[in-house]
PDB file of C-alpha atoms in Angstrom:
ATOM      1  CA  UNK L   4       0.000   0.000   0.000  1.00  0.00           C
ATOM      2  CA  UNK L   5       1.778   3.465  -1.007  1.00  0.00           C
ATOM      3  CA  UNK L   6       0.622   6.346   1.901  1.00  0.00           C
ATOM      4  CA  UNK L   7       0.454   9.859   0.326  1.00  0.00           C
ATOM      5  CA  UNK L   8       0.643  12.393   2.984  1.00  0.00           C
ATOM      6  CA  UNK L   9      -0.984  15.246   1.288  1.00  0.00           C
ATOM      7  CA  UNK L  10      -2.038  18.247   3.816  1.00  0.00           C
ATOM      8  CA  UNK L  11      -2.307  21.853   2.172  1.00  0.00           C
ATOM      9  CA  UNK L  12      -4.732  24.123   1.047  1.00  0.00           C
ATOM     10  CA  UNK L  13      -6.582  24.423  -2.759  1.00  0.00           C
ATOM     11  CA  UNK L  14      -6.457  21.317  -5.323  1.00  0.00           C
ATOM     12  CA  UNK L  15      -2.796  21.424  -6.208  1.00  0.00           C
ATOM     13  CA  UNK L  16      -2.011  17.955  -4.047  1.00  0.00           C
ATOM     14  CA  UNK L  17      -4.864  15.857  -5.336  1.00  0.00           C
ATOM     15  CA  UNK L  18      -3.355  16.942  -8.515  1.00  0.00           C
ATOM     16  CA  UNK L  19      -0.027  16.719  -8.176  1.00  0.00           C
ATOM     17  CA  UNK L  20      -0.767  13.404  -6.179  1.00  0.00           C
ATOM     18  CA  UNK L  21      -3.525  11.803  -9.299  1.00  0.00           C
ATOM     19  CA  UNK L  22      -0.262  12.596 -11.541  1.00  0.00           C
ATOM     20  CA  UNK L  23       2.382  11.046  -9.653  1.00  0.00           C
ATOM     21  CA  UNK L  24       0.455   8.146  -9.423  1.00  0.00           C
ATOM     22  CA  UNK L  25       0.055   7.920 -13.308  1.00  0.00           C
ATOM     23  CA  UNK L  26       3.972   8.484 -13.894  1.00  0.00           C
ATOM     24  CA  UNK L  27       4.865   5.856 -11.793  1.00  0.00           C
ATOM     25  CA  UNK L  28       2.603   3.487 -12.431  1.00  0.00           C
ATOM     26  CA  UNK L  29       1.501   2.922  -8.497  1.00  0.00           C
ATOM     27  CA  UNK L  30      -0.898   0.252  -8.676  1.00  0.00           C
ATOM     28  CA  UNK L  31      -2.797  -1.497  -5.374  1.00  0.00           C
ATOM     29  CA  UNK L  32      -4.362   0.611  -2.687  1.00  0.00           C
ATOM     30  CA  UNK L  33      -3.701   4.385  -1.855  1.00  0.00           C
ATOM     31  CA  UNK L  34      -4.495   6.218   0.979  1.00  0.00           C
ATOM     32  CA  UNK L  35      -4.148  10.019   1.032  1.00  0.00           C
ATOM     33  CA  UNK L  36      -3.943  12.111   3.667  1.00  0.00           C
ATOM     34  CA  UNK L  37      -5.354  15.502   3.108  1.00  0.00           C
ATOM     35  CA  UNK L  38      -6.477  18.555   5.208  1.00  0.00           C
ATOM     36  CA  UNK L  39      -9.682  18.259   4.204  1.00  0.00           C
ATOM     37  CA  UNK L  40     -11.612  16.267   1.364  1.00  0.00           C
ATOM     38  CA  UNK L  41     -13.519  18.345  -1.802  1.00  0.00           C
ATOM     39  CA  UNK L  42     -16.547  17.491  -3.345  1.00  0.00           C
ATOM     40  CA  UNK L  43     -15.465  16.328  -6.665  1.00  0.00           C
ATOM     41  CA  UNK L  44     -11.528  16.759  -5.908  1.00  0.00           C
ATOM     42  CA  UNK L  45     -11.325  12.685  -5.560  1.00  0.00           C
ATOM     43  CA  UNK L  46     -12.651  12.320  -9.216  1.00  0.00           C
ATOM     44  CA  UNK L  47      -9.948  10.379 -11.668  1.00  0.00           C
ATOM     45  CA  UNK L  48      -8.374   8.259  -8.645  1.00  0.00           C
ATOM     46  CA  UNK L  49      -8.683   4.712  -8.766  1.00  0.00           C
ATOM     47  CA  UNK L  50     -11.537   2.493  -6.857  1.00  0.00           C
ATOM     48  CA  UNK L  51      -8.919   1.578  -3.933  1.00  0.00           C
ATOM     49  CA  UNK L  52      -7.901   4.924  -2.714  1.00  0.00           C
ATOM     50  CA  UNK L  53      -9.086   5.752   0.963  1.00  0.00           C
ATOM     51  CA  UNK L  54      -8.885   9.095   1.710  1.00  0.00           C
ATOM     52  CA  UNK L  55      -8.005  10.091   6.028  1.00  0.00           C
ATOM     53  CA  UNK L  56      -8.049  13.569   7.122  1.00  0.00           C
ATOM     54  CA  UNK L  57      -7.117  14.697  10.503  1.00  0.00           C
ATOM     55  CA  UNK L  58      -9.568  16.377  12.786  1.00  0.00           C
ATOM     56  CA  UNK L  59      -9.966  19.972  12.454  1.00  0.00           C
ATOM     57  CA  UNK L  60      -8.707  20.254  15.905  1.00  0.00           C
ATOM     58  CA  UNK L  61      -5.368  18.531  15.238  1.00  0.00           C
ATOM     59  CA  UNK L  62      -5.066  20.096  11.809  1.00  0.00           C
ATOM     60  CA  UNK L  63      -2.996  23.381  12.804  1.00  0.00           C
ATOM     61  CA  UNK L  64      -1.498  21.865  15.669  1.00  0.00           C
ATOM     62  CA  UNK L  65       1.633  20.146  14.962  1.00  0.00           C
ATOM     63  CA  UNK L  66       1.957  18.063  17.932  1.00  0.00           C
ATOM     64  CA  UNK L  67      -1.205  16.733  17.904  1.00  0.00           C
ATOM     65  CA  UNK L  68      -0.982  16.547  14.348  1.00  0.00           C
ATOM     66  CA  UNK L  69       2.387  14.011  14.698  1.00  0.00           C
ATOM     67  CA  UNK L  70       0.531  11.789  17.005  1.00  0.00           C
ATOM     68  CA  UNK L  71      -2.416  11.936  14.848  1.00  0.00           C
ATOM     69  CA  UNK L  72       0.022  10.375  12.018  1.00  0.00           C
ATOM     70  CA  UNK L  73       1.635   7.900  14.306  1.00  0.00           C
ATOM     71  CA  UNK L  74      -1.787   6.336  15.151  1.00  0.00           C
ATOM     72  CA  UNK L  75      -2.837   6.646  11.740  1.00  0.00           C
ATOM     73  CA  UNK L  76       0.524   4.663  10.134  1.00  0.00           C
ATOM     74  CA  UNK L  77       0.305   1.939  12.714  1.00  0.00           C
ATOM     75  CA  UNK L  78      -3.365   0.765  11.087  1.00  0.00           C
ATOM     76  CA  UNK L  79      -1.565   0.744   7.624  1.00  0.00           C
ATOM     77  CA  UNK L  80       0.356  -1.849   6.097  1.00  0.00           C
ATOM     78  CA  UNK L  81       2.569   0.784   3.821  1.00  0.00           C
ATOM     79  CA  UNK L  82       4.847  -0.461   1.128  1.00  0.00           C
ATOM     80  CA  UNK L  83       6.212   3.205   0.665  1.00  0.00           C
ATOM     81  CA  UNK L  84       4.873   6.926   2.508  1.00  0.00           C
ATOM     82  CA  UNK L  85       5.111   9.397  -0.189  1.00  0.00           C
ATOM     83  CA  UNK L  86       5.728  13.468   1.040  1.00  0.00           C
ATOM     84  CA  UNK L  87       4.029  15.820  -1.025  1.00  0.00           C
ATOM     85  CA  UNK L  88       5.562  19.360  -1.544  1.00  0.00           C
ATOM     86  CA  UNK L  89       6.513  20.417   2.710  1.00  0.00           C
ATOM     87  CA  UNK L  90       9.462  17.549   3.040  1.00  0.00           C
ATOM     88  CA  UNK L  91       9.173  18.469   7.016  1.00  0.00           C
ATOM     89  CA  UNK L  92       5.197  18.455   6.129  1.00  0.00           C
ATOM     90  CA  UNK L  93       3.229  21.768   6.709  1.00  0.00           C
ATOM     91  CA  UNK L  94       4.174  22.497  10.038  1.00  0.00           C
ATOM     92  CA  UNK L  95       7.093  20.940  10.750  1.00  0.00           C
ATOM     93  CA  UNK L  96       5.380  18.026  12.025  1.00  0.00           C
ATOM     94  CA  UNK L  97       7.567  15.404  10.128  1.00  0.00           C
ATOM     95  CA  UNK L  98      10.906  16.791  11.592  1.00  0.00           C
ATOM     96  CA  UNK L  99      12.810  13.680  13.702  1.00  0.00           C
ATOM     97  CA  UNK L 100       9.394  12.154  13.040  1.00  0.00           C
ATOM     98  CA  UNK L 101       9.206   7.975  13.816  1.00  0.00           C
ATOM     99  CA  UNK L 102       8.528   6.652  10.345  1.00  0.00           C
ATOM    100  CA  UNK L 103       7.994   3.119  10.593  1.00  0.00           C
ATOM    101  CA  UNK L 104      11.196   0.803   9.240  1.00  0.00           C
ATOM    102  CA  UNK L 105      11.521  -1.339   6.231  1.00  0.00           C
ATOM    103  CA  UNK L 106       9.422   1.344   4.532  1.00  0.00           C
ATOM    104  CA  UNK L 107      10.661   3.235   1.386  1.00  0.00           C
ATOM    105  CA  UNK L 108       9.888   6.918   2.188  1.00  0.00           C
ATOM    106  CA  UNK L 109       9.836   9.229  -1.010  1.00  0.00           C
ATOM    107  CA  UNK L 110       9.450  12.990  -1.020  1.00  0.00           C
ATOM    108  CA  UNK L 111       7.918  15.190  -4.140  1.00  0.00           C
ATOM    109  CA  UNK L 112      10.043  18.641  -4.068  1.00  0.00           C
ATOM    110  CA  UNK L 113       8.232  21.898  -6.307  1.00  0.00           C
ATOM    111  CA  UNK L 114       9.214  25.184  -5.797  1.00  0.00           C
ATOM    112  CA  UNK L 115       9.180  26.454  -1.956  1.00  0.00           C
ATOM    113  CA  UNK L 116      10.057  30.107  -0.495  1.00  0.00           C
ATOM    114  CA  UNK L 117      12.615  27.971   1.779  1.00  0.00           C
ATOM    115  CA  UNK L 118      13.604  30.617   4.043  1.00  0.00           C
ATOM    116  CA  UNK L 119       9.804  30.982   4.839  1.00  0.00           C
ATOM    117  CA  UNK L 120       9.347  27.700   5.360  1.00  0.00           C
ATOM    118  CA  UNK L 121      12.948  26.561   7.243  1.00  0.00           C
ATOM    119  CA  UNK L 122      11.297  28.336  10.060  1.00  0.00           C
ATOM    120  CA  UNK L 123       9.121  25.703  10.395  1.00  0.00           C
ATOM    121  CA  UNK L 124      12.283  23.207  11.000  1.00  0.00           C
ATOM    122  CA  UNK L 125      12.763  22.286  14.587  1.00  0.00           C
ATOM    123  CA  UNK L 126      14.701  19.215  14.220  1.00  0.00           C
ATOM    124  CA  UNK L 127      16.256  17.204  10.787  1.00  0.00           C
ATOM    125  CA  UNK L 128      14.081  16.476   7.937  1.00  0.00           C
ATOM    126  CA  UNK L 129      13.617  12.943   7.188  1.00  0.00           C
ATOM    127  CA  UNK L 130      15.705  10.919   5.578  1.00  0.00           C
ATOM    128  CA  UNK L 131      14.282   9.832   1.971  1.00  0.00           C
ATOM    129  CA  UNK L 132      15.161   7.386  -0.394  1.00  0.00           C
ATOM    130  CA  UNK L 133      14.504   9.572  -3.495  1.00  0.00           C
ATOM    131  CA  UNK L 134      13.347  12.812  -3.972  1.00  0.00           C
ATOM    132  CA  UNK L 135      11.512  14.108  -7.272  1.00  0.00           C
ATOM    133  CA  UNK L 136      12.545  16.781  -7.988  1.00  0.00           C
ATOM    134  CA  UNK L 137       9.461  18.375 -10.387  1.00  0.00           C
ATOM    135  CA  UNK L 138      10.160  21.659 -10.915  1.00  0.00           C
ATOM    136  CA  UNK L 139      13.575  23.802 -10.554  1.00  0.00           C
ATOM    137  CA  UNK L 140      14.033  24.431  -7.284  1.00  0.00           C
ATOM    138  CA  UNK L 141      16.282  27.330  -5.915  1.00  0.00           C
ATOM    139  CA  UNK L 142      19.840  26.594  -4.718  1.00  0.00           C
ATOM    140  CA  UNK L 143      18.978  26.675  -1.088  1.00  0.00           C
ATOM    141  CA  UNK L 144      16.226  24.261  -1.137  1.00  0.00           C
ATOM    142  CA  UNK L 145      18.019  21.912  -3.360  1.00  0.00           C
ATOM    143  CA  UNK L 146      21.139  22.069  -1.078  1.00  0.00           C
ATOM    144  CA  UNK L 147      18.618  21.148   1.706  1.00  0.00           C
ATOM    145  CA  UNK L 148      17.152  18.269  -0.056  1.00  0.00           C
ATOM    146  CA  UNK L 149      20.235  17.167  -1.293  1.00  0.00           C
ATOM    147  CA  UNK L 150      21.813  16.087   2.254  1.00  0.00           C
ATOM    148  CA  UNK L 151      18.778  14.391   3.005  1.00  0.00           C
ATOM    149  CA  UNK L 152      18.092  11.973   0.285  1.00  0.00           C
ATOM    150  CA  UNK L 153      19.747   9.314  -0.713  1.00  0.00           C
ATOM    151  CA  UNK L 154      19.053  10.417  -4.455  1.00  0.00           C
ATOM    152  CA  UNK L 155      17.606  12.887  -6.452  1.00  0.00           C
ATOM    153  CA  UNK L 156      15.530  12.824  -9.590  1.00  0.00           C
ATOM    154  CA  UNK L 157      13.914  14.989 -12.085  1.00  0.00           C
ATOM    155  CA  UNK L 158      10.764  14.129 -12.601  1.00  0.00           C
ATOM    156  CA  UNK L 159       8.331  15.014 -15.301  1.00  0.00           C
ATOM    157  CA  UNK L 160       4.928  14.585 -14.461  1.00  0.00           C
ATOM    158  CA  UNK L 161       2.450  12.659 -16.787  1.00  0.00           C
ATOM    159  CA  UNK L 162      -1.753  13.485 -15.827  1.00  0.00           C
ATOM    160  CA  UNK L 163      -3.651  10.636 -17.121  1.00  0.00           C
ATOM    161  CA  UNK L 164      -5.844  10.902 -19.868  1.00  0.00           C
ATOM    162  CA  UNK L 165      -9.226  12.965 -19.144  1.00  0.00           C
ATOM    163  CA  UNK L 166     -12.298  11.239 -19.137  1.00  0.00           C
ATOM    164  CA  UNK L 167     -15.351  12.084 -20.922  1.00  0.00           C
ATOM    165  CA  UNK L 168     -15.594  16.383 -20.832  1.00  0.00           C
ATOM    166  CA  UNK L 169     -18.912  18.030 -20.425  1.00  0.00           C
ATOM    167  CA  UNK L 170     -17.995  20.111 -22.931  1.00  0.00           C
ATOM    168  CA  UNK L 171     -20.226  22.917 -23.977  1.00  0.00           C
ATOM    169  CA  UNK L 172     -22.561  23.348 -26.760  1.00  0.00           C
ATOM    170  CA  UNK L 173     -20.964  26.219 -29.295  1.00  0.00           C
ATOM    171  CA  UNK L 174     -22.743  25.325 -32.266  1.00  0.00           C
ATOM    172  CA  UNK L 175     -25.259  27.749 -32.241  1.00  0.00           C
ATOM    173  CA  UNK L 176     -23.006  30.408 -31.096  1.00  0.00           C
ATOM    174  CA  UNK L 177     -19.574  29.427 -32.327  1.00  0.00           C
ATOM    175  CA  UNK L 178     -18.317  33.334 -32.956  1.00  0.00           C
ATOM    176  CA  UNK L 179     -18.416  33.898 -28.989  1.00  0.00           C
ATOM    177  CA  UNK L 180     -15.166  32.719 -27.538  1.00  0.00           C
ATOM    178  CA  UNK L 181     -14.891  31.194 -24.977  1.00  0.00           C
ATOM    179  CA  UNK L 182     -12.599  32.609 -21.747  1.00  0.00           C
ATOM    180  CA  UNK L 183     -12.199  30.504 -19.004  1.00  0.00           C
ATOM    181  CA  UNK L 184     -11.262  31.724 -15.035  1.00  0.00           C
ATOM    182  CA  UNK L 185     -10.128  28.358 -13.421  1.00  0.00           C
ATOM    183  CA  UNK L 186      -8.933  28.838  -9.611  1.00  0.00           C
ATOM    184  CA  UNK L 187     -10.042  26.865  -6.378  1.00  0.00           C
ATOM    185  CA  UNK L 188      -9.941  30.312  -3.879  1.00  0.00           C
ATOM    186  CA  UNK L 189     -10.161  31.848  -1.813  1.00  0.00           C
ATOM    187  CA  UNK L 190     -13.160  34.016  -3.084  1.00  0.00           C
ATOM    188  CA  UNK L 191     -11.043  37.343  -3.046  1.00  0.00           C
ATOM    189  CA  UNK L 192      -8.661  35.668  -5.412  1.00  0.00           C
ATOM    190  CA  UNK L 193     -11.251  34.469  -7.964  1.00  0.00           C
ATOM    191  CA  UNK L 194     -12.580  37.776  -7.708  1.00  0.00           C
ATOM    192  CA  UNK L 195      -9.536  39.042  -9.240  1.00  0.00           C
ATOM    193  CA  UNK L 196      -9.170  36.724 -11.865  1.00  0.00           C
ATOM    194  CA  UNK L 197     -12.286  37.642 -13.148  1.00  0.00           C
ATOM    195  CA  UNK L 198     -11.706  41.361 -12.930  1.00  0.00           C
ATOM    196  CA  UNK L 199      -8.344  40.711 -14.896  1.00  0.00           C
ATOM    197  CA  UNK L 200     -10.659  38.874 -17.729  1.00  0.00           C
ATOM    198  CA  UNK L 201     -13.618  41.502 -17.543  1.00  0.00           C
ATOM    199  CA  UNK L 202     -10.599  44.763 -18.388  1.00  0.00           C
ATOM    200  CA  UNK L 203      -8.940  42.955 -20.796  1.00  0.00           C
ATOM    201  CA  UNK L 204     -12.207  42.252 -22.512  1.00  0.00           C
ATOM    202  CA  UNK L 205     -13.121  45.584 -22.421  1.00  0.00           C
ATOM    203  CA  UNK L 206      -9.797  47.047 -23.551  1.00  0.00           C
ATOM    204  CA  UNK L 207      -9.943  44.600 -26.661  1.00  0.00           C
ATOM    205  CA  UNK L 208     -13.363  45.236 -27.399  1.00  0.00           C
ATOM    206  CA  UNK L 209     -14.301  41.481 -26.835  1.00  0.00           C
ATOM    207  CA  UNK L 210     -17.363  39.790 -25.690  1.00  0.00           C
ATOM    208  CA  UNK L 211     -16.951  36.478 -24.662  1.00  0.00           C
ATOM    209  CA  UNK L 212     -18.431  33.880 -23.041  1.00  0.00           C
ATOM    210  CA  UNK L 213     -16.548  33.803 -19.146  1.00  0.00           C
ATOM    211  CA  UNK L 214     -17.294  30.399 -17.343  1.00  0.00           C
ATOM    212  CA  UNK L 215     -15.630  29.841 -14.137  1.00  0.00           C
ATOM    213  CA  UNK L 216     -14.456  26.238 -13.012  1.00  0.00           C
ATOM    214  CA  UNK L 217     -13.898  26.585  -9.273  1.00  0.00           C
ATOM    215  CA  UNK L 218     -14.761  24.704  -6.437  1.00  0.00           C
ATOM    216  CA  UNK L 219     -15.845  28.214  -5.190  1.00  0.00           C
ATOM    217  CA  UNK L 220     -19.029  30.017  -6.461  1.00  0.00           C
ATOM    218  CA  UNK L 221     -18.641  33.494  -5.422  1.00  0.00           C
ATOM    219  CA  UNK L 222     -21.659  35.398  -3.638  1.00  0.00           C
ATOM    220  CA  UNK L 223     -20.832  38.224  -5.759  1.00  0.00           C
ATOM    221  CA  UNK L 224     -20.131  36.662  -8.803  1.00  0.00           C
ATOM    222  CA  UNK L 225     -22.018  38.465 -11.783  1.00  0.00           C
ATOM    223  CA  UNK L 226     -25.002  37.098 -13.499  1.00  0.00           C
ATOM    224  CA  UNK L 227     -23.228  36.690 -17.042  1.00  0.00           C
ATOM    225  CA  UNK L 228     -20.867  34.442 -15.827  1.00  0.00           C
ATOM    226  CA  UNK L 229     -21.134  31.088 -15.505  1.00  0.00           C
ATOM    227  CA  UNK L 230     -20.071  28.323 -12.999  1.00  0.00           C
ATOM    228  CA  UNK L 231     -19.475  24.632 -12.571  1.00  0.00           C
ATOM    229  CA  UNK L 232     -16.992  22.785 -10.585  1.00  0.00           C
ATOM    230  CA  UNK L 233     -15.430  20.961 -12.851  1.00  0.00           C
ATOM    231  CA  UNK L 234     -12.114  18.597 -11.657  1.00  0.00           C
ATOM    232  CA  UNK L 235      -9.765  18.216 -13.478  1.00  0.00           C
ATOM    233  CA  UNK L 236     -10.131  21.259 -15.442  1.00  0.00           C
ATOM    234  CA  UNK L 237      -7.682  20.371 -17.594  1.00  0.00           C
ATOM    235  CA  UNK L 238      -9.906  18.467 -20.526  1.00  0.00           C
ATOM    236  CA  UNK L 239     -11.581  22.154 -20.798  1.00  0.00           C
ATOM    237  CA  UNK L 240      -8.156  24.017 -22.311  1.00  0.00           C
ATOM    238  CA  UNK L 241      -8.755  22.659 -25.537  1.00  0.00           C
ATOM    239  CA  UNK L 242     -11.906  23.822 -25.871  1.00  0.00           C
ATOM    240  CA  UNK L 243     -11.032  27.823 -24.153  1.00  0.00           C
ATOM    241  CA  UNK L 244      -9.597  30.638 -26.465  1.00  0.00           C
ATOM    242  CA  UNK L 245      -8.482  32.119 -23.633  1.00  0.00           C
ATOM    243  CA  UNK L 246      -7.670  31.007 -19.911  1.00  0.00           C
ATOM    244  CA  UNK L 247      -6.907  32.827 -16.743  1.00  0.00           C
ATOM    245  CA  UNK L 248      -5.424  31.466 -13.595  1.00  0.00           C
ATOM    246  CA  UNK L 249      -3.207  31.930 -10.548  1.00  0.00           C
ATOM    247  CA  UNK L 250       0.475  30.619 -10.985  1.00  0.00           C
ATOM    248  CA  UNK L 251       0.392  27.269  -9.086  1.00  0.00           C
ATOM    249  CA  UNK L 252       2.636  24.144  -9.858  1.00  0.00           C
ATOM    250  CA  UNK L 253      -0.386  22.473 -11.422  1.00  0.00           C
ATOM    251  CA  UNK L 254      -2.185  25.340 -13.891  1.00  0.00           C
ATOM    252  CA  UNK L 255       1.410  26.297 -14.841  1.00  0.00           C
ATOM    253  CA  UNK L 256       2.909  23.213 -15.706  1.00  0.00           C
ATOM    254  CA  UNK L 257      -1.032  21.715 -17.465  1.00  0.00           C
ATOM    255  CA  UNK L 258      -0.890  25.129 -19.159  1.00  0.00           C
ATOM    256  CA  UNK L 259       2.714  24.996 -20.951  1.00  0.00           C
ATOM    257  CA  UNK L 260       1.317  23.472 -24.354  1.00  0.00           C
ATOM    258  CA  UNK L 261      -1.505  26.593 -24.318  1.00  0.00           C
ATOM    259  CA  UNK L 262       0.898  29.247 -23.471  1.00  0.00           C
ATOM    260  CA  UNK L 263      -0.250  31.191 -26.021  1.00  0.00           C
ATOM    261  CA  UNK L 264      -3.837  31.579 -24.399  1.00  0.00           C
ATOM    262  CA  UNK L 265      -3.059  31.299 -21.684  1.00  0.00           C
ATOM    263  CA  UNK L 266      -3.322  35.064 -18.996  1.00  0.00           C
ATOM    264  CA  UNK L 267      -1.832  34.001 -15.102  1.00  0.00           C
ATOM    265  CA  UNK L 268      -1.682  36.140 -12.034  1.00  0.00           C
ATOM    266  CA  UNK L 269       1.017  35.264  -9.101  1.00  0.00           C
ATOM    267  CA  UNK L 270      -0.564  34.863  -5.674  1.00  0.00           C
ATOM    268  CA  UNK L 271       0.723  35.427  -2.782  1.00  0.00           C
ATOM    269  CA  UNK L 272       1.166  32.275  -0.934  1.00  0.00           C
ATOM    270  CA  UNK L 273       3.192  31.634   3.186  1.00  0.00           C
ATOM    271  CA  UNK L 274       5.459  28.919   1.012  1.00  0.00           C
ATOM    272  CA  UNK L 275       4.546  28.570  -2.699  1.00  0.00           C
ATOM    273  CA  UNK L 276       6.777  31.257  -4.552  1.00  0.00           C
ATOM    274  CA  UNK L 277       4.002  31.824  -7.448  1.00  0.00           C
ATOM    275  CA  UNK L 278       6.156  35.038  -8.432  1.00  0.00           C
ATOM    276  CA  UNK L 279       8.794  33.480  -8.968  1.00  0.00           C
ATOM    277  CA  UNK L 280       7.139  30.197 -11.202  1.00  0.00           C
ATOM    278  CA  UNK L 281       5.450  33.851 -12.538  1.00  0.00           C
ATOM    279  CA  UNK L 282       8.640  35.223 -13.724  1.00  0.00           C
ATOM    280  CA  UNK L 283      10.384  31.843 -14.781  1.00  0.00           C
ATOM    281  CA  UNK L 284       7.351  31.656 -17.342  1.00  0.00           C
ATOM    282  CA  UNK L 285       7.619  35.038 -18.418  1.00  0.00           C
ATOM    283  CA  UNK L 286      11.437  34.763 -19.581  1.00  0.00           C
ATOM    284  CA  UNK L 287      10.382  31.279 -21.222  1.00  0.00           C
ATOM    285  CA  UNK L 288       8.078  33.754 -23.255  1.00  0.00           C
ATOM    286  CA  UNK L 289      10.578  35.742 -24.592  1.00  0.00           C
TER     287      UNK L 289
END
């Protein structure tokens, strides 16, 4: 059995965790930890995943949180713990932490502000087999990776293939394009993601169709847009002429082949650097 430990905020680890499982080829039962499960976030993952969430009470409390995870480990029979993103988890809680032995323990590394999240560190991070290594990472966090895994490897990430898309009907309207907003939250965020598309529309003259695909409906989303929560969003780029999003690991790296369409906003994040994945983009662009 291969234990994902997941926690985090937005859909970025049931993402990043659906892919990993896809590019290598993890077959048997899954269980993945996250903070907190999302209606329609478990879609794509195969019939033997059990999903374990702490309680809300234990969630932001990383003592609690570590025993939480010790009980939890001792009812599974793991083959290999997989560590997604936080190699010390999101709070630290994984530091000197009593993994059980014989177990392979793997850690997925993307881009982190480091010396944000080093102040987390109160004691050594574990010691991994492998770490994938799935985006560039800067020098510092590399460095701290480095002397803590056995080996690293780049890793490029493979989704599997979409299922069937509920693709909407353009026939009768097939001049309108269509823009799509695609973010998870918080509302403030999608907010602005919309205002970006409603300027540019306006400064270009433009009309189109806006559908948003967010977990999120907004209370003050306007009446000409539409909604649906649609997971994995990706089998929708095909069918946008334009898309706007936030700069997270995911929508950056499933965006790459629709660069050209493709409008992003860094958000500030505690330990994702979206500027920076923002600005790496940009110079790819030029």
């Amino acid at each position: 059995m291969t234990f994902i430990y997941a926690l985090g905020g937005g859909l970025g680890h049931y993402t990043r965790a659906r892919a990993l499982i896809n590019t290598l080829n993890i077959c048997g039962p899954v269980t993945l930890v996250v903070t907190q499960p999302t209606c329609g976030s478990l879609a794509g993952f195969g019939p033997e995943l059990q999903v374990l969430s702490p309680p809300k009470a234990m969630a932001m409390n990383p003592a609690l949180l570590r025993q939480w995870l010790m009980q939890s480990l001792k009812q599974q029979l793991c083959r290999q713990i997989v560590v997604d993103a936080f190699p010390a988890g999101l709070f630290g809680e994984l530091c000197d932490f009593p993994f059980p032995e014989g177990v392979e323990l793997l850690h997925v590394a993307r881009l982190l502000r480091w010396s944000k999240y080093q102040k987390v560190l109160q004691g050594r991070l574990p010691a991994y087999h492998c770490t994938y290594v799935v985006e560039a990472l800067t020098a510092v966090h590399h460095q701290a990776l480095a002397g803590c895994s056995q080996t690293m490897l780049e890793l490029t990430l493979q989704d599997p293939l979409p299922g069937p898309t509920m693709a909407i009907d353009r026939r009768d309207n097939t001049e309108t394009p269509l823009w799509l907003i695609v973010h998870s939250g918080p509302e403030d965020e999608i907010l602005a993601l919309l205002a970006l598309a409603g300027s540019m529309a306006e400064e270009e003259g433009l009309q189109p169709k806006r559908l948003l695909l967010s977990p999120v409906r907004p209370a003050q989303l306007p009446s000409d847009i539409d909604h649906i929560h649609a997971w994995p969003a990706q089998p929708w780029f095909e069918l946008a002429d334009r898309i706007f999003t936030a700069c997270g690991f995911n929508s950056m790296r499933q965006l790459l082949p629709y660069r050209h369409k493709h409008v992003f906003m860094p958000m500030e994040r505690r330990f994702d650097d979206q500027f920076l994945r923002a600005a790496r983009a940009r110079e790819c662009s030029t």
